Amino acid sequence: MKAEPSAQQTLLDLQAKDSVIAQLNHRRVSLPENARIGELDAEVATLDGRRIEASTRVSDLEREQKQADQDVELVKTRRARNEERLNSGAVTNPKDLEGLQHEIVALDRRIGTLEDAELEVMEALEEAQGQLDEVVKALEELRVQHDEVAARRDTALGEIDAELSDAEAGRGALAARVPDDLLALYEKLRANQGGVGAALLRAKRCEGCRLELNGADLRELSQAPDDEVLRCPECSRILVRTSESGL
Ligand SMILES: [Zn+2]
């Protein structure tokens, strides 16, 4: 393949630009903020699971407390009714009076037991509510952290994207100055050779594969006309000659 030496030089500039673009794309996907956001998402999911558990426990206990309260009220109402009957003077039969008094004592004991149970439920509810509050607070803190990291990531992405858009505009201008056949060869090599399709021959060494060329290869290359597109005998990348090549 033939190409003007100036077009071959431009290929090196294009390669440099493509390497910058590749680095920017790599930076884009490997921002440390992305990994951190992934961790925070996982922590939020775990904590949200705990929040749902704690919230369910609070609702259950609230229902239990309401029930316990109703139980106490029910017995208290019955006790009040008995007390009223006792004080009304309507019951005069001593046996009935005694029965009534016994029932009041029994109801008092029952009220005591029910109130103890209610108190236990209230204590458990208070503890569960405390746990729920803690989880909710921790979740809020995590979400604040998440938003901060996301904002940092967005800023970094904005900067990278601005650089990328500059680099891509520059690349377009350079690619327009390279003949189609040379550009096609370069693109094919670049795709197959880890992003480097063209390299400078500097001091007898291919900067693509970093290998020093042997004497026979160098002699052959030095005899090629200036407009001949050379390939590295080691890595087959396009090899561009300059005054630094050592030919
Ligand atoms: Zn090479």
PDB file of C-alpha atoms and ligand atoms in Angstrom:
ATOM      1  CA  MET A   1       0.000   0.000   0.000  1.00  0.00           C
ATOM      2  CA  LYS A   2       1.160   3.496  -0.848  1.00  0.00           C
ATOM      3  CA  ALA A   3       0.447   6.716   1.039  1.00  0.00           C
ATOM      4  CA  GLU A   4       2.066  10.154   1.171  1.00  0.00           C
ATOM      5  CA  PRO A   5       4.576  10.409   4.057  1.00  0.00           C
ATOM      6  CA  SER A   6       2.483  13.322   5.414  1.00  0.00           C
ATOM      7  CA  ALA A   7      -0.603  11.068   5.516  1.00  0.00           C
ATOM      8  CA  GLN A   8       1.438   8.456   7.376  1.00  0.00           C
ATOM      9  CA  GLN A   9       2.481  11.148   9.884  1.00  0.00           C
ATOM     10  CA  THR A  10      -1.157  12.154  10.298  1.00  0.00           C
ATOM     11  CA  LEU A  11      -1.902   8.517  11.116  1.00  0.00           C
ATOM     12  CA  LEU A  12       0.374   8.840  14.159  1.00  0.00           C
ATOM     13  CA  ASP A  13      -1.554  11.931  15.296  1.00  0.00           C
ATOM     14  CA  LEU A  14      -4.788  10.006  14.744  1.00  0.00           C
ATOM     15  CA  GLN A  15      -3.423   7.103  16.791  1.00  0.00           C
ATOM     16  CA  ALA A  16      -2.492   9.502  19.604  1.00  0.00           C
ATOM     17  CA  LYS A  17      -6.001  10.943  19.533  1.00  0.00           C
ATOM     18  CA  ASP A  18      -7.571   7.467  19.514  1.00  0.00           C
ATOM     19  CA  SER A  19      -5.456   6.490  22.508  1.00  0.00           C
ATOM     20  CA  VAL A  20      -6.680   9.582  24.362  1.00  0.00           C
ATOM     21  CA  ILE A  21     -10.278   8.688  23.485  1.00  0.00           C
ATOM     22  CA  ALA A  22      -9.737   5.107  24.687  1.00  0.00           C
ATOM     23  CA  GLN A  23      -8.289   6.374  27.979  1.00  0.00           C
ATOM     24  CA  LEU A  24     -11.217   8.751  28.450  1.00  0.00           C
ATOM     25  CA  ASN A  25     -13.695   5.952  27.785  1.00  0.00           C
ATOM     26  CA  HIS A  26     -11.837   3.746  30.236  1.00  0.00           C
ATOM     27  CA  ARG A  27     -11.900   6.517  32.863  1.00  0.00           C
ATOM     28  CA  ARG A  28     -15.594   6.965  32.185  1.00  0.00           C
ATOM     29  CA  VAL A  29     -16.468   3.362  33.108  1.00  0.00           C
ATOM     30  CA  SER A  30     -13.910   2.933  35.895  1.00  0.00           C
ATOM     31  CA  LEU A  31     -14.697   6.022  37.960  1.00  0.00           C
ATOM     32  CA  PRO A  32     -14.243   5.089  41.639  1.00  0.00           C
ATOM     33  CA  GLU A  33     -17.587   6.799  42.282  1.00  0.00           C
ATOM     34  CA  ASN A  34     -19.333   4.085  40.227  1.00  0.00           C
ATOM     35  CA  ALA A  35     -17.993   1.343  42.508  1.00  0.00           C
ATOM     36  CA  ARG A  36     -18.892   3.379  45.607  1.00  0.00           C
ATOM     37  CA  ILE A  37     -22.421   3.949  44.322  1.00  0.00           C
ATOM     38  CA  GLY A  38     -22.753   0.198  43.787  1.00  0.00           C
ATOM     39  CA  GLU A  39     -21.709  -0.423  47.397  1.00  0.00           C
ATOM     40  CA  LEU A  40     -24.086   2.243  48.690  1.00  0.00           C
ATOM     41  CA  ASP A  41     -26.966   0.800  46.632  1.00  0.00           C
ATOM     42  CA  ALA A  42     -26.333  -2.600  48.223  1.00  0.00           C
ATOM     43  CA  GLU A  43     -26.213  -1.057  51.721  1.00  0.00           C
ATOM     44  CA  VAL A  44     -29.441   0.858  51.055  1.00  0.00           C
ATOM     45  CA  ALA A  45     -31.152  -2.356  49.883  1.00  0.00           C
ATOM     46  CA  THR A  46     -30.057  -4.243  53.024  1.00  0.00           C
ATOM     47  CA  LEU A  47     -31.075  -1.429  55.315  1.00  0.00           C
ATOM     48  CA  ASP A  48     -34.393  -0.988  53.546  1.00  0.00           C
ATOM     49  CA  GLY A  49     -35.103  -4.655  54.218  1.00  0.00           C
ATOM     50  CA  ARG A  50     -34.440  -4.021  57.917  1.00  0.00           C
ATOM     51  CA  ARG A  51     -36.661  -0.922  57.796  1.00  0.00           C
ATOM     52  CA  ILE A  52     -39.567  -2.992  56.425  1.00  0.00           C
ATOM     53  CA  GLU A  53     -39.047  -5.623  59.171  1.00  0.00           C
ATOM     54  CA  ALA A  54     -38.899  -2.974  61.913  1.00  0.00           C
ATOM     55  CA  SER A  55     -41.920  -1.174  60.513  1.00  0.00           C
ATOM     56  CA  THR A  56     -43.938  -4.420  60.417  1.00  0.00           C
ATOM     57  CA  ARG A  57     -42.969  -5.125  64.025  1.00  0.00           C
ATOM     58  CA  VAL A  58     -44.107  -1.633  65.076  1.00  0.00           C
ATOM     59  CA  SER A  59     -47.494  -2.079  63.323  1.00  0.00           C
ATOM     60  CA  ASP A  60     -47.965  -5.500  64.922  1.00  0.00           C
ATOM     61  CA  LEU A  61     -47.195  -4.142  68.386  1.00  0.00           C
ATOM     62  CA  GLU A  62     -49.440  -1.117  67.876  1.00  0.00           C
ATOM     63  CA  ARG A  63     -52.269  -3.478  67.068  1.00  0.00           C
ATOM     64  CA  GLU A  64     -51.416  -5.625  70.118  1.00  0.00           C
ATOM     65  CA  GLN A  65     -51.337  -2.549  72.322  1.00  0.00           C
ATOM     66  CA  LYS A  66     -54.727  -1.399  71.075  1.00  0.00           C
ATOM     67  CA  GLN A  67     -56.126  -4.853  71.770  1.00  0.00           C
ATOM     68  CA  ALA A  68     -54.572  -4.936  75.274  1.00  0.00           C
ATOM     69  CA  ASP A  69     -56.025  -1.500  75.972  1.00  0.00           C
ATOM     70  CA  GLN A  70     -59.487  -2.657  74.913  1.00  0.00           C
ATOM     71  CA  ASP A  71     -59.150  -5.761  77.105  1.00  0.00           C
ATOM     72  CA  VAL A  72     -58.342  -3.576  80.137  1.00  0.00           C
ATOM     73  CA  GLU A  73     -61.193  -1.176  79.389  1.00  0.00           C
ATOM     74  CA  LEU A  74     -63.659  -4.029  79.040  1.00  0.00           C
ATOM     75  CA  VAL A  75     -62.836  -5.438  82.487  1.00  0.00           C
ATOM     76  CA  LYS A  76     -62.759  -1.953  84.019  1.00  0.00           C
ATOM     77  CA  THR A  77     -66.247  -1.247  82.687  1.00  0.00           C
ATOM     78  CA  ARG A  78     -67.519  -4.467  84.194  1.00  0.00           C
ATOM     79  CA  ARG A  79     -65.862  -3.635  87.497  1.00  0.00           C
ATOM     80  CA  ALA A  80     -67.423  -0.139  87.489  1.00  0.00           C
ATOM     81  CA  ARG A  81     -70.837  -1.634  86.845  1.00  0.00           C
ATOM     82  CA  ASN A  82     -70.408  -4.036  89.776  1.00  0.00           C
ATOM     83  CA  GLU A  83     -69.208  -1.215  91.990  1.00  0.00           C
ATOM     84  CA  GLU A  84     -72.237   0.833  91.025  1.00  0.00           C
ATOM     85  CA  ARG A  85     -74.590  -2.027  91.823  1.00  0.00           C
ATOM     86  CA  LEU A  86     -72.838  -2.506  95.126  1.00  0.00           C
ATOM     87  CA  ASN A  87     -73.172   1.161  96.072  1.00  0.00           C
ATOM     88  CA  SER A  88     -76.677   1.595  94.719  1.00  0.00           C
ATOM     89  CA  GLY A  89     -78.179  -0.366  97.575  1.00  0.00           C
ATOM     90  CA  ALA A  90     -80.218  -2.366  95.091  1.00  0.00           C
ATOM     91  CA  VAL A  91     -78.526  -5.590  96.187  1.00  0.00           C
ATOM     92  CA  THR A  92     -79.466  -6.449  99.726  1.00  0.00           C
ATOM     93  CA  ASN A  93     -79.095 -10.214  99.892  1.00  0.00           C
ATOM     94  CA  PRO A  94     -75.836 -10.761 101.880  1.00  0.00           C
ATOM     95  CA  LYS A  95     -74.871 -13.738  99.711  1.00  0.00           C
ATOM     96  CA  ASP A  96     -75.323 -11.668  96.550  1.00  0.00           C
ATOM     97  CA  LEU A  97     -73.387  -8.807  98.136  1.00  0.00           C
ATOM     98  CA  GLU A  98     -70.546 -11.133  99.013  1.00  0.00           C
ATOM     99  CA  GLY A  99     -70.571 -12.588  95.488  1.00  0.00           C
ATOM    100  CA  LEU A 100     -70.409  -9.086  94.070  1.00  0.00           C
ATOM    101  CA  GLN A 101     -67.501  -8.148  96.309  1.00  0.00           C
ATOM    102  CA  HIS A 102     -65.610 -11.309  95.343  1.00  0.00           C
ATOM    103  CA  GLU A 103     -66.145 -10.602  91.711  1.00  0.00           C
ATOM    104  CA  ILE A 104     -64.788  -7.062  92.161  1.00  0.00           C
ATOM    105  CA  VAL A 105     -61.641  -8.457  93.799  1.00  0.00           C
ATOM    106  CA  ALA A 106     -61.247 -10.965  90.986  1.00  0.00           C
ATOM    107  CA  LEU A 107     -61.774  -8.213  88.402  1.00  0.00           C
ATOM    108  CA  ASP A 108     -59.129  -6.055  90.132  1.00  0.00           C
ATOM    109  CA  ARG A 109     -56.667  -8.938  89.845  1.00  0.00           C
ATOM    110  CA  ARG A 110     -57.602  -9.400  86.203  1.00  0.00           C
ATOM    111  CA  ILE A 111     -57.136  -5.663  85.551  1.00  0.00           C
ATOM    112  CA  GLY A 112     -53.695  -5.843  87.175  1.00  0.00           C
ATOM    113  CA  THR A 113     -52.655  -8.775  84.997  1.00  0.00           C
ATOM    114  CA  LEU A 114     -53.981  -7.137  81.830  1.00  0.00           C
ATOM    115  CA  GLU A 115     -52.293  -3.844  82.649  1.00  0.00           C
ATOM    116  CA  ASP A 116     -48.980  -5.627  83.196  1.00  0.00           C
ATOM    117  CA  ALA A 117     -49.389  -7.296  79.813  1.00  0.00           C
ATOM    118  CA  GLU A 118     -50.228  -3.962  78.214  1.00  0.00           C
ATOM    119  CA  LEU A 119     -47.176  -2.391  79.808  1.00  0.00           C
ATOM    120  CA  GLU A 120     -44.977  -5.136  78.354  1.00  0.00           C
ATOM    121  CA  VAL A 121     -46.437  -4.537  74.906  1.00  0.00           C
ATOM    122  CA  MET A 122     -45.848  -0.795  75.304  1.00  0.00           C
ATOM    123  CA  GLU A 123     -42.220  -1.373  76.271  1.00  0.00           C
ATOM    124  CA  ALA A 124     -41.696  -3.682  73.307  1.00  0.00           C
ATOM    125  CA  LEU A 125     -43.390  -1.105  71.067  1.00  0.00           C
ATOM    126  CA  GLU A 126     -41.117   1.646  72.352  1.00  0.00           C
ATOM    127  CA  GLU A 127     -38.066  -0.498  71.659  1.00  0.00           C
ATOM    128  CA  ALA A 128     -39.284  -1.439  68.171  1.00  0.00           C
ATOM    129  CA  GLN A 129     -40.067   2.202  67.406  1.00  0.00           C
ATOM    130  CA  GLY A 130     -36.539   3.114  68.543  1.00  0.00           C
ATOM    131  CA  GLN A 131     -35.058   0.500  66.209  1.00  0.00           C
ATOM    132  CA  LEU A 132     -37.213   1.728  63.341  1.00  0.00           C
ATOM    133  CA  ASP A 133     -36.129   5.336  63.970  1.00  0.00           C
ATOM    134  CA  GLU A 134     -32.467   4.258  63.943  1.00  0.00           C
ATOM    135  CA  VAL A 135     -32.828   2.379  60.657  1.00  0.00           C
ATOM    136  CA  VAL A 136     -34.707   5.282  59.063  1.00  0.00           C
ATOM    137  CA  LYS A 137     -31.990   7.709  60.218  1.00  0.00           C
ATOM    138  CA  ALA A 138     -29.210   5.450  58.901  1.00  0.00           C
ATOM    139  CA  LEU A 139     -31.072   5.146  55.591  1.00  0.00           C
ATOM    140  CA  GLU A 140     -31.366   8.920  55.309  1.00  0.00           C
ATOM    141  CA  GLU A 141     -27.633   9.287  55.977  1.00  0.00           C
ATOM    142  CA  LEU A 142     -26.850   6.656  53.355  1.00  0.00           C
ATOM    143  CA  ARG A 143     -29.075   8.394  50.832  1.00  0.00           C
ATOM    144  CA  VAL A 144     -27.343  11.713  51.494  1.00  0.00           C
ATOM    145  CA  GLN A 145     -23.983   9.977  50.958  1.00  0.00           C
ATOM    146  CA  HIS A 146     -25.329   8.336  47.810  1.00  0.00           C
ATOM    147  CA  ASP A 147     -26.461  11.696  46.438  1.00  0.00           C
ATOM    148  CA  GLU A 148     -23.079  13.289  47.227  1.00  0.00           C
ATOM    149  CA  VAL A 149     -21.168  10.523  45.449  1.00  0.00           C
ATOM    150  CA  ALA A 150     -23.605  10.623  42.514  1.00  0.00           C
ATOM    151  CA  ALA A 151     -23.097  14.385  42.226  1.00  0.00           C
ATOM    152  CA  ARG A 152     -19.306  13.901  42.227  1.00  0.00           C
ATOM    153  CA  ARG A 153     -19.646  11.192  39.592  1.00  0.00           C
ATOM    154  CA  ASP A 154     -21.851  13.425  37.428  1.00  0.00           C
ATOM    155  CA  THR A 155     -19.308  16.250  37.650  1.00  0.00           C
ATOM    156  CA  ALA A 156     -16.492  13.865  36.678  1.00  0.00           C
ATOM    157  CA  LEU A 157     -18.587  12.461  33.826  1.00  0.00           C
ATOM    158  CA  GLY A 158     -19.349  15.963  32.601  1.00  0.00           C
ATOM    159  CA  GLU A 159     -15.646  16.776  32.470  1.00  0.00           C
ATOM    160  CA  ILE A 160     -14.762  13.517  30.740  1.00  0.00           C
ATOM    161  CA  ASP A 161     -17.580  13.962  28.222  1.00  0.00           C
ATOM    162  CA  ALA A 162     -16.409  17.489  27.400  1.00  0.00           C
ATOM    163  CA  GLU A 163     -12.869  16.161  26.812  1.00  0.00           C
ATOM    164  CA  LEU A 164     -14.270  13.254  24.790  1.00  0.00           C
ATOM    165  CA  SER A 165     -16.280  15.530  22.583  1.00  0.00           C
ATOM    166  CA  ASP A 166     -13.185  17.700  21.911  1.00  0.00           C
ATOM    167  CA  ALA A 167     -11.056  14.630  21.222  1.00  0.00           C
ATOM    168  CA  GLU A 168     -13.658  13.170  18.875  1.00  0.00           C
ATOM    169  CA  ALA A 169     -13.924  16.419  16.923  1.00  0.00           C
ATOM    170  CA  GLY A 170     -10.118  16.456  16.616  1.00  0.00           C
ATOM    171  CA  ARG A 171     -10.159  12.834  15.553  1.00  0.00           C
ATOM    172  CA  GLY A 172     -12.690  13.515  12.832  1.00  0.00           C
ATOM    173  CA  ALA A 173     -10.524  16.287  11.383  1.00  0.00           C
ATOM    174  CA  LEU A 174      -7.441  14.049  11.404  1.00  0.00           C
ATOM    175  CA  ALA A 175      -9.228  11.028   9.929  1.00  0.00           C
ATOM    176  CA  ALA A 176     -10.435  13.207   7.049  1.00  0.00           C
ATOM    177  CA  ARG A 177      -6.790  13.768   6.089  1.00  0.00           C
ATOM    178  CA  VAL A 178      -5.934  10.047   5.869  1.00  0.00           C
ATOM    179  CA  PRO A 179      -6.668   8.192   2.569  1.00  0.00           C
ATOM    180  CA  ASP A 180      -9.551   5.731   2.833  1.00  0.00           C
ATOM    181  CA  ASP A 181      -7.533   2.555   2.192  1.00  0.00           C
ATOM    182  CA  LEU A 182      -4.909   3.485   4.793  1.00  0.00           C
ATOM    183  CA  LEU A 183      -7.609   4.464   7.271  1.00  0.00           C
ATOM    184  CA  ALA A 184      -9.424   1.157   6.728  1.00  0.00           C
ATOM    185  CA  LEU A 185      -6.211  -0.805   7.326  1.00  0.00           C
ATOM    186  CA  TYR A 186      -5.471   1.271  10.425  1.00  0.00           C
ATOM    187  CA  GLU A 187      -8.980   0.682  11.830  1.00  0.00           C
ATOM    188  CA  LYS A 188      -8.765  -3.044  11.210  1.00  0.00           C
ATOM    189  CA  LEU A 189      -5.360  -3.303  12.919  1.00  0.00           C
ATOM    190  CA  ARG A 190      -6.485  -1.059  15.765  1.00  0.00           C
ATOM    191  CA  ALA A 191      -9.488  -3.315  16.414  1.00  0.00           C
ATOM    192  CA  ASN A 192      -7.339  -6.472  16.448  1.00  0.00           C
ATOM    193  CA  GLN A 193      -4.253  -5.117  18.186  1.00  0.00           C
ATOM    194  CA  GLY A 194      -5.483  -3.710  21.468  1.00  0.00           C
ATOM    195  CA  GLY A 195      -6.343  -0.256  20.192  1.00  0.00           C
ATOM    196  CA  VAL A 196      -3.016   0.462  18.489  1.00  0.00           C
ATOM    197  CA  GLY A 197      -3.008   0.229  14.702  1.00  0.00           C
ATOM    198  CA  ALA A 198      -0.087   2.489  13.819  1.00  0.00           C
ATOM    199  CA  ALA A 199       3.198   3.046  15.587  1.00  0.00           C
ATOM    200  CA  LEU A 200       6.305   5.104  15.230  1.00  0.00           C
ATOM    201  CA  LEU A 201       9.574   3.393  14.450  1.00  0.00           C
ATOM    202  CA  ARG A 202      11.865   5.058  16.974  1.00  0.00           C
ATOM    203  CA  ALA A 203      15.513   4.143  17.389  1.00  0.00           C
ATOM    204  CA  LYS A 204      15.019   0.820  15.564  1.00  0.00           C
ATOM    205  CA  ARG A 205      12.177  -0.111  17.900  1.00  0.00           C
ATOM    206  CA  CYS A 206       8.483  -0.488  17.019  1.00  0.00           C
ATOM    207  CA  GLU A 207       6.580   1.595  19.544  1.00  0.00           C
ATOM    208  CA  GLY A 208       3.549  -0.641  19.007  1.00  0.00           C
ATOM    209  CA  CYS A 209       5.056  -3.911  20.234  1.00  0.00           C
ATOM    210  CA  ARG A 210       8.197  -2.355  21.827  1.00  0.00           C
ATOM    211  CA  LEU A 211      10.422  -4.865  20.025  1.00  0.00           C
ATOM    212  CA  GLU A 212      13.695  -3.850  18.444  1.00  0.00           C
ATOM    213  CA  LEU A 213      13.838  -4.856  14.797  1.00  0.00           C
ATOM    214  CA  ASN A 214      16.719  -7.000  13.571  1.00  0.00           C
ATOM    215  CA  GLY A 215      19.330  -5.786  11.119  1.00  0.00           C
ATOM    216  CA  ALA A 216      17.916  -7.589   8.095  1.00  0.00           C
ATOM    217  CA  ASP A 217      14.403  -6.189   8.655  1.00  0.00           C
ATOM    218  CA  LEU A 218      15.777  -2.703   9.208  1.00  0.00           C
ATOM    219  CA  ARG A 219      17.792  -2.875   5.979  1.00  0.00           C
ATOM    220  CA  GLU A 220      14.708  -3.934   4.081  1.00  0.00           C
ATOM    221  CA  LEU A 221      12.624  -1.134   5.611  1.00  0.00           C
ATOM    222  CA  SER A 222      15.278   1.479   4.907  1.00  0.00           C
ATOM    223  CA  GLN A 223      15.221   0.563   1.224  1.00  0.00           C
ATOM    224  CA  ALA A 224      11.453   1.012   0.909  1.00  0.00           C
ATOM    225  CA  PRO A 225      10.315   4.204  -0.837  1.00  0.00           C
ATOM    226  CA  ASP A 226       8.968   7.024   1.373  1.00  0.00           C
ATOM    227  CA  ASP A 227       5.397   6.534   0.205  1.00  0.00           C
ATOM    228  CA  GLU A 228       5.397   2.781   0.910  1.00  0.00           C
ATOM    229  CA  VAL A 229       3.240   1.927   3.934  1.00  0.00           C
ATOM    230  CA  LEU A 230       5.432  -0.252   6.135  1.00  0.00           C
ATOM    231  CA  ARG A 231       4.312  -2.939   8.571  1.00  0.00           C
ATOM    232  CA  CYS A 232       6.118  -4.072  11.686  1.00  0.00           C
ATOM    233  CA  PRO A 233       7.599  -7.528  10.974  1.00  0.00           C
ATOM    234  CA  GLU A 234       6.870  -8.475  14.602  1.00  0.00           C
ATOM    235  CA  CYS A 235       3.331  -7.186  15.298  1.00  0.00           C
ATOM    236  CA  SER A 236       2.216  -6.239  11.760  1.00  0.00           C
ATOM    237  CA  ARG A 237       1.078  -2.774  12.836  1.00  0.00           C
ATOM    238  CA  ILE A 238       1.579   0.099  10.412  1.00  0.00           C
ATOM    239  CA  LEU A 239       5.075   1.392  11.053  1.00  0.00           C
ATOM    240  CA  VAL A 240       5.700   5.084  10.429  1.00  0.00           C
ATOM    241  CA  ARG A 241       9.203   6.344   9.742  1.00  0.00           C
ATOM    242  CA  THR A 242      10.615   9.655  10.925  1.00  0.00           C
ATOM    243  CA  SER A 243      14.100  11.086  11.329  1.00  0.00           C
ATOM    244  CA  GLU A 244      14.116   9.392  14.765  1.00  0.00           C
ATOM    245  CA  SER A 245      13.652   5.936  13.304  1.00  0.00           C
ATOM    246  CA  GLY A 246      17.340   5.010  13.140  1.00  0.00           C
ATOM    247  CA  LEU A 247      17.148   3.763   9.570  1.00  0.00           C
TER     248      LEU A 247
HETATM  249 ZN    ZN B   1       5.633  -3.963  16.241  1.00  0.00          ZN
END
